[in-house]
Structures are given as C-alpha cells and as structure tokens.
PDB file of C-alpha atoms and ligand atoms in Angstrom:
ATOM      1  CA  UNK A 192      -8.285  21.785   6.223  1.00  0.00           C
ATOM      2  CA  UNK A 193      -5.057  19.571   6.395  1.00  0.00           C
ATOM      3  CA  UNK A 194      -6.211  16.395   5.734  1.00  0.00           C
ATOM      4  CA  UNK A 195      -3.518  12.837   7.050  1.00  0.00           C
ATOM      5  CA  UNK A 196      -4.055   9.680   5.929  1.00  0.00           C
ATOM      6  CA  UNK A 197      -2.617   6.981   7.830  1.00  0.00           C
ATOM      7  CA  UNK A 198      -1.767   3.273   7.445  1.00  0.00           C
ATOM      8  CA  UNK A 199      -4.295   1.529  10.232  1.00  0.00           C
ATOM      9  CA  UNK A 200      -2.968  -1.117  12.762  1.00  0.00           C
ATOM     10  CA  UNK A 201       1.373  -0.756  13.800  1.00  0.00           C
ATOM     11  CA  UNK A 202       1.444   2.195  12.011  1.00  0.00           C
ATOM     12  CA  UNK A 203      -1.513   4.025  13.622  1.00  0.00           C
ATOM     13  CA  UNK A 204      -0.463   3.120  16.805  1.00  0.00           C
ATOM     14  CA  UNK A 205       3.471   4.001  16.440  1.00  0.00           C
ATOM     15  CA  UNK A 206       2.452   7.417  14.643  1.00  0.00           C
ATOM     16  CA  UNK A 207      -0.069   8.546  17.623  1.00  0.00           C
ATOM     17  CA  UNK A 208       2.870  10.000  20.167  1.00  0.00           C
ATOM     18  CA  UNK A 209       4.505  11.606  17.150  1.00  0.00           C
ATOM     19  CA  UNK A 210       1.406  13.112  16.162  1.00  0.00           C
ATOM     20  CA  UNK A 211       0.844  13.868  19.875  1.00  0.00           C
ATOM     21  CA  UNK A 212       4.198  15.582  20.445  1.00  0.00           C
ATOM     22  CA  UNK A 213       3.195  18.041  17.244  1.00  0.00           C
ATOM     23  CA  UNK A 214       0.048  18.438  19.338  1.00  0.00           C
ATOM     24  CA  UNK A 215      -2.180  16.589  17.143  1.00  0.00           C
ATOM     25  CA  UNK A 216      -4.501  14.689  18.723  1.00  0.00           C
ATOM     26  CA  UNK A 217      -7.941  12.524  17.319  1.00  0.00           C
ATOM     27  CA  UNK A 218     -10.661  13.205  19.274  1.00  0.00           C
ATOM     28  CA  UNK A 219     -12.334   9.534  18.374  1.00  0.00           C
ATOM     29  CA  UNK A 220     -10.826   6.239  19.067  1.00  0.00           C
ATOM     30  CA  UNK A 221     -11.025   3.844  15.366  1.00  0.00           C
ATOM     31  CA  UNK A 222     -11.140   1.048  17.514  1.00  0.00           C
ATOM     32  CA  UNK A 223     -14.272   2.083  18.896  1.00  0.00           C
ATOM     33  CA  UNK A 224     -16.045   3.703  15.920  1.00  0.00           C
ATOM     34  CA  UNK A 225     -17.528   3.026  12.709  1.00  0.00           C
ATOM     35  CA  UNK A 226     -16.266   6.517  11.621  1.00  0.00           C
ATOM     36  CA  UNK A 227     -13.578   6.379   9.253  1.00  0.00           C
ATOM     37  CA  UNK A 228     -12.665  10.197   9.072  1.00  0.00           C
ATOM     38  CA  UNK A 229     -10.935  11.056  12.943  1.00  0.00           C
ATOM     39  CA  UNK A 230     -12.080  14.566  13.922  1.00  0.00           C
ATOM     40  CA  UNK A 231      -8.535  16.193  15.895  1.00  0.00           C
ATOM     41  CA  UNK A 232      -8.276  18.677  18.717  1.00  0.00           C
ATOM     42  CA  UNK A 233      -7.263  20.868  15.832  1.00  0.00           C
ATOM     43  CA  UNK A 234     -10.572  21.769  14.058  1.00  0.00           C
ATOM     44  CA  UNK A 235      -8.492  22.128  10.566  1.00  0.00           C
ATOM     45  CA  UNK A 236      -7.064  18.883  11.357  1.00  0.00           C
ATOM     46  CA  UNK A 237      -8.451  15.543  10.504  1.00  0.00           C
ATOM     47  CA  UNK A 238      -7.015  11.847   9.994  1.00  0.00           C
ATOM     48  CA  UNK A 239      -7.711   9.113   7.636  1.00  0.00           C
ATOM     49  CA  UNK A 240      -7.259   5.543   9.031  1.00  0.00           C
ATOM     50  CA  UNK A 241      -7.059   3.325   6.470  1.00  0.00           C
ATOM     51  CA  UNK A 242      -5.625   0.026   4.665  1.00  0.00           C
ATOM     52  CA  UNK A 243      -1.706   0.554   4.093  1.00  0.00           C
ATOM     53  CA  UNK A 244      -1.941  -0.129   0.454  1.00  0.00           C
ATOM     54  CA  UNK A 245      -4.538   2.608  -0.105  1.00  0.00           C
ATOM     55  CA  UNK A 246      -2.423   5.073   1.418  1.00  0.00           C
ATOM     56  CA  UNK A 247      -0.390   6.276  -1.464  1.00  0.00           C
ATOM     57  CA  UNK A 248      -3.486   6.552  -3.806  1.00  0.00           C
ATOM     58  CA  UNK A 249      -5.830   8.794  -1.461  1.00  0.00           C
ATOM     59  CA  UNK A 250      -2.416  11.089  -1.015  1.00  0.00           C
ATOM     60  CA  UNK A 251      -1.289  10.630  -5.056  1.00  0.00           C
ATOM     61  CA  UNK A 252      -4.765  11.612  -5.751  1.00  0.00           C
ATOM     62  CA  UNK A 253      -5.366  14.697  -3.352  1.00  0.00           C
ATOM     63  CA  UNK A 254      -7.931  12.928  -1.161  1.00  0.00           C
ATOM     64  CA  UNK A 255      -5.492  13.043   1.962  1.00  0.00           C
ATOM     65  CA  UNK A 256      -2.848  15.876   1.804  1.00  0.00           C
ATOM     66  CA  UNK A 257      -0.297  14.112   3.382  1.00  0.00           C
ATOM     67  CA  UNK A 258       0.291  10.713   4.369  1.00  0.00           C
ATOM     68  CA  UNK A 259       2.151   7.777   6.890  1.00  0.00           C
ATOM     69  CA  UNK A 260       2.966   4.765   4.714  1.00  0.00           C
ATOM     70  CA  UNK A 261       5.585   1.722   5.368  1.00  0.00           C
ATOM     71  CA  UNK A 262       8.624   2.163   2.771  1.00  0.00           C
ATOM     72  CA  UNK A 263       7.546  -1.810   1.862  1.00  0.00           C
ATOM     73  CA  UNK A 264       3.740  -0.038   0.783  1.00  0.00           C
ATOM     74  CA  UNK A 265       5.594   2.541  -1.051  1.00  0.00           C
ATOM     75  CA  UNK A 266       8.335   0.668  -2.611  1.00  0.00           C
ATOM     76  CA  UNK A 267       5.843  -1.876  -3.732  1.00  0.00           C
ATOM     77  CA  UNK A 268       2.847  -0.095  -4.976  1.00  0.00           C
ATOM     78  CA  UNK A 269       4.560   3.043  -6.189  1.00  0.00           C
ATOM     79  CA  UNK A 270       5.668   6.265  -4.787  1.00  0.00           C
ATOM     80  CA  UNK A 271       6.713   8.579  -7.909  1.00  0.00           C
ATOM     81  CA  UNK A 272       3.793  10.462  -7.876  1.00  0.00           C
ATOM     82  CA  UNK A 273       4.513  11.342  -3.948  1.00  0.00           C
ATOM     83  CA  UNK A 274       7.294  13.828  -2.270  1.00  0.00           C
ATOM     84  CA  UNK A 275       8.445  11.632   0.626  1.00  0.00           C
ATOM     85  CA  UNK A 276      10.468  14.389   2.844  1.00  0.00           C
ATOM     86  CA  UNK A 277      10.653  12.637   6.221  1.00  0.00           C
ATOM     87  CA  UNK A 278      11.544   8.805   7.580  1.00  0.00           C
ATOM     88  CA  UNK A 279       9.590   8.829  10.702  1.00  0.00           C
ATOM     89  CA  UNK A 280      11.504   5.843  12.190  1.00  0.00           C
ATOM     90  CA  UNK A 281       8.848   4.132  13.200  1.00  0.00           C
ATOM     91  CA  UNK A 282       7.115   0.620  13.011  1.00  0.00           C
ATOM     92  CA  UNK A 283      11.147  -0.019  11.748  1.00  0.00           C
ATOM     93  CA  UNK A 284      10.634  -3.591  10.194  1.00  0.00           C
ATOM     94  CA  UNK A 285      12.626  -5.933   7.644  1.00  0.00           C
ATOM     95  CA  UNK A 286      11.403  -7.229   4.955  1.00  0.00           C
ATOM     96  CA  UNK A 287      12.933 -10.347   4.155  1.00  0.00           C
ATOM     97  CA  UNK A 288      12.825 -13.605   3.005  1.00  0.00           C
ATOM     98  CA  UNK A 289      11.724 -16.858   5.150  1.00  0.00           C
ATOM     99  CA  UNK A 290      11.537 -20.692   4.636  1.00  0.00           C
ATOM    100  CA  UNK A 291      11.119 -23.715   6.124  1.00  0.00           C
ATOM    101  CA  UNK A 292      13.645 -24.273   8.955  1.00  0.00           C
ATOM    102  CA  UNK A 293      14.363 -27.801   6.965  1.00  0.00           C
ATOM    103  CA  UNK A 294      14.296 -26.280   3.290  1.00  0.00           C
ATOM    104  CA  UNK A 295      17.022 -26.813   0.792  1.00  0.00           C
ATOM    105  CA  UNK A 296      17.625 -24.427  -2.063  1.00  0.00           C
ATOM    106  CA  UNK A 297      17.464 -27.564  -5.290  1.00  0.00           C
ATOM    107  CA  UNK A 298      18.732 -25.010  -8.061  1.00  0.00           C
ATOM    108  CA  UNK A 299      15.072 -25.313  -9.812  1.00  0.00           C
ATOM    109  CA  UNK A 300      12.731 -22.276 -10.194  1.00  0.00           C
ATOM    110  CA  UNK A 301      12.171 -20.917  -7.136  1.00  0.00           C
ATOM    111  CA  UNK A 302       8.099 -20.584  -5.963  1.00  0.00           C
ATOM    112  CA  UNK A 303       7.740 -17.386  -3.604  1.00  0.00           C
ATOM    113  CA  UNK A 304       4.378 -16.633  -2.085  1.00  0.00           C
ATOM    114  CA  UNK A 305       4.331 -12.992  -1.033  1.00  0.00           C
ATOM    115  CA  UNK A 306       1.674  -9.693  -1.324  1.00  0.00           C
ATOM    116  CA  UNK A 307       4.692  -7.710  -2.298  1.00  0.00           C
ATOM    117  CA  UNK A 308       4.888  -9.008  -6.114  1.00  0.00           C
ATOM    118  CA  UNK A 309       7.518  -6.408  -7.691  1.00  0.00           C
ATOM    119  CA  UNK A 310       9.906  -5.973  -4.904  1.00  0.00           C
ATOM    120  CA  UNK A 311      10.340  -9.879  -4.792  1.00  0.00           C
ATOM    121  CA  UNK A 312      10.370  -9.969  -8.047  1.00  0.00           C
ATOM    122  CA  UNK A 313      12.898  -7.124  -8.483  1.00  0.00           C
ATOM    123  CA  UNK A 314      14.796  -8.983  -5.315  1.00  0.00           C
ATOM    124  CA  UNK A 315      15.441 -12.385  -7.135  1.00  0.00           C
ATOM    125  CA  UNK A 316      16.546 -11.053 -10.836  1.00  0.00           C
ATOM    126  CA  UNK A 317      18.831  -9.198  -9.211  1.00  0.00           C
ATOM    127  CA  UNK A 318      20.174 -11.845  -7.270  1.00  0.00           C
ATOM    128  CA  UNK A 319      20.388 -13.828 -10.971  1.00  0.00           C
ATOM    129  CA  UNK A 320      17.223 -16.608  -9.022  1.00  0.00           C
ATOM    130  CA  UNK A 321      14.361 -17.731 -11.268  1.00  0.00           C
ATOM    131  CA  UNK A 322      11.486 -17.623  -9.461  1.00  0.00           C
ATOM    132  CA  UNK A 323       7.872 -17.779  -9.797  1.00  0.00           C
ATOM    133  CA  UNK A 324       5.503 -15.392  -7.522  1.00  0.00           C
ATOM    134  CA  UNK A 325       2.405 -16.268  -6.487  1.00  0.00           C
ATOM    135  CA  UNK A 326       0.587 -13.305  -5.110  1.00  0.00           C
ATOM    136  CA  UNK A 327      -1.237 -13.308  -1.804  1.00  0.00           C
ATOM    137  CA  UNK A 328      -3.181 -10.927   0.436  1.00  0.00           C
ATOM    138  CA  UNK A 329      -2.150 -12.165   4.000  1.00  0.00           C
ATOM    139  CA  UNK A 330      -1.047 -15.323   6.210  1.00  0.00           C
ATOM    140  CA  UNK A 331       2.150 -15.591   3.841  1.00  0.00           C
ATOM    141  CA  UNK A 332       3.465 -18.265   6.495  1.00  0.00           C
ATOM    142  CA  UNK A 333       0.813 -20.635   5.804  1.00  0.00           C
ATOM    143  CA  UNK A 334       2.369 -21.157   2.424  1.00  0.00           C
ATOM    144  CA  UNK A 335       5.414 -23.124   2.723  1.00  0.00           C
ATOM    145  CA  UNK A 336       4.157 -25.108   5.106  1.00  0.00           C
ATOM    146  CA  UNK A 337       1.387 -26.605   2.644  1.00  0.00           C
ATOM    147  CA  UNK A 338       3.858 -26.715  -0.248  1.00  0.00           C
ATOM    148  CA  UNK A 339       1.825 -23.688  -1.829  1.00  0.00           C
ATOM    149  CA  UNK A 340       5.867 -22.082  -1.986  1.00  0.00           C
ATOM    150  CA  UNK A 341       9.261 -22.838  -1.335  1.00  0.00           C
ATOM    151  CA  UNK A 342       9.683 -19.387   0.100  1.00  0.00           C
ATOM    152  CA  UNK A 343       7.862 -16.124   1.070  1.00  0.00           C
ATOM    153  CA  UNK A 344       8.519 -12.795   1.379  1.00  0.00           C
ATOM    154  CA  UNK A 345       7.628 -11.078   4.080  1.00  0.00           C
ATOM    155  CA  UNK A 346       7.718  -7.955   7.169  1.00  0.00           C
ATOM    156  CA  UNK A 347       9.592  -9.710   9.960  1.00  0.00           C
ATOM    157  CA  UNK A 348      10.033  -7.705  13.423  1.00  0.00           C
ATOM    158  CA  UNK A 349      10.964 -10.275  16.199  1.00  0.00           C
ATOM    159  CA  UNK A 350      10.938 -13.154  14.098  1.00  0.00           C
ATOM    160  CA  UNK A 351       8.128 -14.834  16.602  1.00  0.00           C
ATOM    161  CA  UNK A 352       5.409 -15.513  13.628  1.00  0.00           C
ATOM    162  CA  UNK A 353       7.690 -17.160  11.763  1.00  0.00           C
ATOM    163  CA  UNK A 354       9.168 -19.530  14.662  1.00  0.00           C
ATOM    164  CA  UNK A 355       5.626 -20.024  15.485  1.00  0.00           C
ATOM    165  CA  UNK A 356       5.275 -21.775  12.165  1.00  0.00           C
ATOM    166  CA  UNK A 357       8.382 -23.603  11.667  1.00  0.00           C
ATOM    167  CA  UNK A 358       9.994 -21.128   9.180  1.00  0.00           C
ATOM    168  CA  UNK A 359      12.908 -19.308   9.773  1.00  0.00           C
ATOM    169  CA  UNK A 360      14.286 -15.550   8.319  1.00  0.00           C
ATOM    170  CA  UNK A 361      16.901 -16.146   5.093  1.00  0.00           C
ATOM    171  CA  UNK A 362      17.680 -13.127   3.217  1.00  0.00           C
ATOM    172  CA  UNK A 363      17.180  -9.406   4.357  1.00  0.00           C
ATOM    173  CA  UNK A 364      15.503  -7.697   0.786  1.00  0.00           C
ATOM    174  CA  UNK A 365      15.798  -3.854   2.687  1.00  0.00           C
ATOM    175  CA  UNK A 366      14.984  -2.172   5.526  1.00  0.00           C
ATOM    176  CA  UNK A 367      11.818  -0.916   6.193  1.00  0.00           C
ATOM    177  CA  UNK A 368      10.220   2.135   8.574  1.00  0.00           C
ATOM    178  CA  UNK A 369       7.316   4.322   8.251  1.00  0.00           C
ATOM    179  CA  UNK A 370       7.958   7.653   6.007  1.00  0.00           C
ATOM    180  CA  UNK A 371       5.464  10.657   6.059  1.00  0.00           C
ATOM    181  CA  UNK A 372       4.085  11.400   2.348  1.00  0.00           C
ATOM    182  CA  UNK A 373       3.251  14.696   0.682  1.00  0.00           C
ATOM    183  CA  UNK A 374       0.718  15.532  -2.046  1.00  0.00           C
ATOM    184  CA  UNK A 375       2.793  17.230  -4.550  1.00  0.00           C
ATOM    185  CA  UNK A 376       0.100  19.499  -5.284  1.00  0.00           C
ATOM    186  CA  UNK A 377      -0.614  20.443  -1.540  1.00  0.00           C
ATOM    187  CA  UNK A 378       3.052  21.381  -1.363  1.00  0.00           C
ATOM    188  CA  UNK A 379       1.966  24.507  -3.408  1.00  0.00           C
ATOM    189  CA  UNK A 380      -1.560  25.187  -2.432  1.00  0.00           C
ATOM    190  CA  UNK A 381      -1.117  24.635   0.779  1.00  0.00           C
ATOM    191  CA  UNK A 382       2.901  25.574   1.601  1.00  0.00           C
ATOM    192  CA  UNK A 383       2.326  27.399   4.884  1.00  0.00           C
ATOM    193  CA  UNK A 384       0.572  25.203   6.841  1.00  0.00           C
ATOM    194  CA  UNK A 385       2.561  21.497   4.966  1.00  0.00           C
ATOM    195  CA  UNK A 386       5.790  23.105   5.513  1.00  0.00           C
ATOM    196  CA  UNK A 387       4.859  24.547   9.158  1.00  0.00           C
ATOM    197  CA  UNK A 388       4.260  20.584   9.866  1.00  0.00           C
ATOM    198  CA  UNK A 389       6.933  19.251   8.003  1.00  0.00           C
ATOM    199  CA  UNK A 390       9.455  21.227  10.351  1.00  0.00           C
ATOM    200  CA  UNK A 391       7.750  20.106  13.219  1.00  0.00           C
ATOM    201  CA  UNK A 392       7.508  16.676  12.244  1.00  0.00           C
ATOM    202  CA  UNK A 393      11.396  17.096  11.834  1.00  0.00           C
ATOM    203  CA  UNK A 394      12.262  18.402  14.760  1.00  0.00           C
ATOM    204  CA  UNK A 395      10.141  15.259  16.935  1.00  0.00           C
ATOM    205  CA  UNK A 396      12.660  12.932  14.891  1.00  0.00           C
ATOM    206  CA  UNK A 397      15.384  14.303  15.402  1.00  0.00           C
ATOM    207  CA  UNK A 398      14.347  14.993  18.726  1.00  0.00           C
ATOM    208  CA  UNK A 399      13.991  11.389  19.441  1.00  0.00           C
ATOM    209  CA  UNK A 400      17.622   9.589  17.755  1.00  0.00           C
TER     210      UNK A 400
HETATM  211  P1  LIG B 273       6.957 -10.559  14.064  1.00  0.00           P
HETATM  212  O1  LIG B 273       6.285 -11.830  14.499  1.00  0.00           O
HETATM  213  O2  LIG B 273       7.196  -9.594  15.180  1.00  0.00           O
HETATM  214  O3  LIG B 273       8.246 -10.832  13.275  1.00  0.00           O
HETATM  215  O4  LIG B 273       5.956  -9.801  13.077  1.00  0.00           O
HETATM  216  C1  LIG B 273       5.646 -10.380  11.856  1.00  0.00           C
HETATM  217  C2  LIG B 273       4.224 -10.137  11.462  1.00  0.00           C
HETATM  218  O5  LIG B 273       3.837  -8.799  11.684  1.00  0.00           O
HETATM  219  C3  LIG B 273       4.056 -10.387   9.964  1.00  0.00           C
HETATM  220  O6  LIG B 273       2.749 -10.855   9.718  1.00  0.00           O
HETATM  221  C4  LIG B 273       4.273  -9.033   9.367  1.00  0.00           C
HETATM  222  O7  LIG B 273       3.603  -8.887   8.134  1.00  0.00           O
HETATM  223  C5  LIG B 273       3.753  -8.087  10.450  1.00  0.00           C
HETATM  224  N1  LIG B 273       4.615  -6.883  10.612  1.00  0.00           N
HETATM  225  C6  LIG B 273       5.822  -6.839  11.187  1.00  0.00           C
HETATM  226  N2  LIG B 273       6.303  -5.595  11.213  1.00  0.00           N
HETATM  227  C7  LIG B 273       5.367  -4.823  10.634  1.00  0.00           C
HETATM  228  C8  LIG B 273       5.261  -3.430  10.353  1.00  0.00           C
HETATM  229  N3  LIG B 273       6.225  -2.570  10.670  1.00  0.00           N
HETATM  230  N4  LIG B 273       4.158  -2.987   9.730  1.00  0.00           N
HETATM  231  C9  LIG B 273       3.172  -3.834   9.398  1.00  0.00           C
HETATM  232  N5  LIG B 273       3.203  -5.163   9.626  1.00  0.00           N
HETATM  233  C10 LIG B 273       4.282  -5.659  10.251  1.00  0.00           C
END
C-alpha cells in the first residue's frame, strides 16, 4: 500500500492531472464525501486530503508515505525530517509582503500579522527590521486594515485579495510551488514501488516545462 497525503483545496486540485497523467486516479470526490481516506483506481493506491500544515507530520511520521506540500508549509513548519526530490511546479505562488496602499514605513518596530511566524521572522532580521509577529490562522488582510498590523505576510497569486482590501504587494520573501515529499523511511522499505513513482512523477514535469 502506497499511501499520498495531499494538501486539500489549490493544491488538491492542481495535483489531480499530474496524478492523472501517472494514472492515478481517486475513485471518490472529497468534495462530496465525509471520507477522508480517497480509495484510487489503483487498489494499492490511496490519498490523504488534508490541512496543508499537517502534511509534513503524517509523512515525517510514516502515516502517509509520500506527500504534496507548498514550499511556504515546508519552509515554515519544518522539512528536515523529509527527502523532498521533486518541485512539482504547481499552485506556483509568492509569498510576500503586503500593506496598506497608503502605509508609510515610520522607522519604529514593525507589527506583522501573518500564520507563517519563522519565515517572517527569519525575513525581517535578515533584512536588519525589528518587528513584532503576531500569529494568525487565516484572513491575514483583515489585519492592517483594523490597525491589528502595519504589515502581513502572505501567499499572493494575482494580487486580487489584496486589491480587494485596499492593500497592495511590497516585498517578495521567496518563491513558492508545490514539492512532492518522501518518508525517509519508505525510501528503504518501500524503494521499488517510491522510486518507480518518483521517475514517473519526473518525467510528467519535465514533460510539461
Ligand atoms: P490571489 O487573490 O490570487 O492573490 O490569492 C491570494 C489568496 O489565496 C490568499 O488568501 C492566499 O493565502 C491564497 N493563495 C494564493 N496562492 C496560494 C497557493 N498556491 N496555495 C494556497 N493558497 C494560496
């Protein structure tokens, strides 16, 4: 049994024709079940679809063999114990930071809302900013715009959200796309069939640059 965790929501729905073209396809519809393990076409295949952040964990810990996480999931909430052999290129993202279209930098400590705590962290000593972070779980935008932050830190794809709310993109912190994890102990136990998929998986990139 080769069991795949993957991220719910953008990344579900960007890794289904990838999993498709390695002929991998769920045989139940999350959106329309209560089920949260997704039976396959393959009987020794089965998917997880699950919250982003628990996605390294259930693949650290064994649960899932491999996994499809966002590099801002990884980066944030730790991907040492995890091989990471392929970037899928998909649900390709920035993760940057955003402010008030009318918001002027006053040289005091800087208050960032954002759910990614060490990466903005990380982001502002390096750029030699004192900041405070205030974590949050979602709705980042809302922040600035009830003086709960100067700035957040946050995934930005067309930009619409944050025009919606008045804010506008500042700095770009990295560049983000989906990347398929590996179990480190599945690697071994399981070599044949990981590495079998791994090529494959490979080969649909490639395949599609
Ligand atoms: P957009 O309005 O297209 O810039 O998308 C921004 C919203 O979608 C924010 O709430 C982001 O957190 C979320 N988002 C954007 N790209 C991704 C992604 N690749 N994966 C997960 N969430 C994303």
């Amino acid at each position: 049994m080769l069991t795949l965790a993957v991220s719910k929501g953008r990344i579900y729905e960007d890794a289904l024709p990838l999993l498709a073209e390695a002929g991998i396809v769920p045989t139940i519809d999350p959106d329309k079940s209560r089920k949260l393990i997704l039976p396959t076409n393959h009987i020794d295949i089965r998917l997880l679809v699950i919250r982003a952040t628990d996605v390294p964990t259930y693949v650290e810990y064994g649960a899932a063999d491999m996994g499809i996480a966002g590099k801002d999931v990884l980066a944030e909430y730790g991907d040492e114990g995890l091989y990471e052999p392929i970037d899928l290129g998909i649900a390709r993202c920035r993760l940057m930071t955003a402010a008030r279209r009318d918001y002027v930098p006053s040289g005091q400590r800087l208050r960032v809302a954002t759910k990614y705590v060490k990466l903005a962290q990380r982001y502002f000593a390096g750029q030699g900013v004192q900041s405070e972070i205030i974590k949050l779980y979602g709705s980042m935008e809302l922040a600035p715009l009830v003086g709960l932050a100067d700035v957040i830190v946050d995934l930005v794809d067309t930009g619409n959200t944050l025009k919606a709310n008045g804010l506008e993109a500042r700095e770009e912190i990295m560049a983000i796309s989906s990347r398929l994890v590996v179990n480190k102990a599945a690697m071994k136990t399981k070599h044949q069939v990981v590495s079998d998929f791994l090529r494959r998986m490979e080969q649909i990139v490639a395949a599609r640059v």
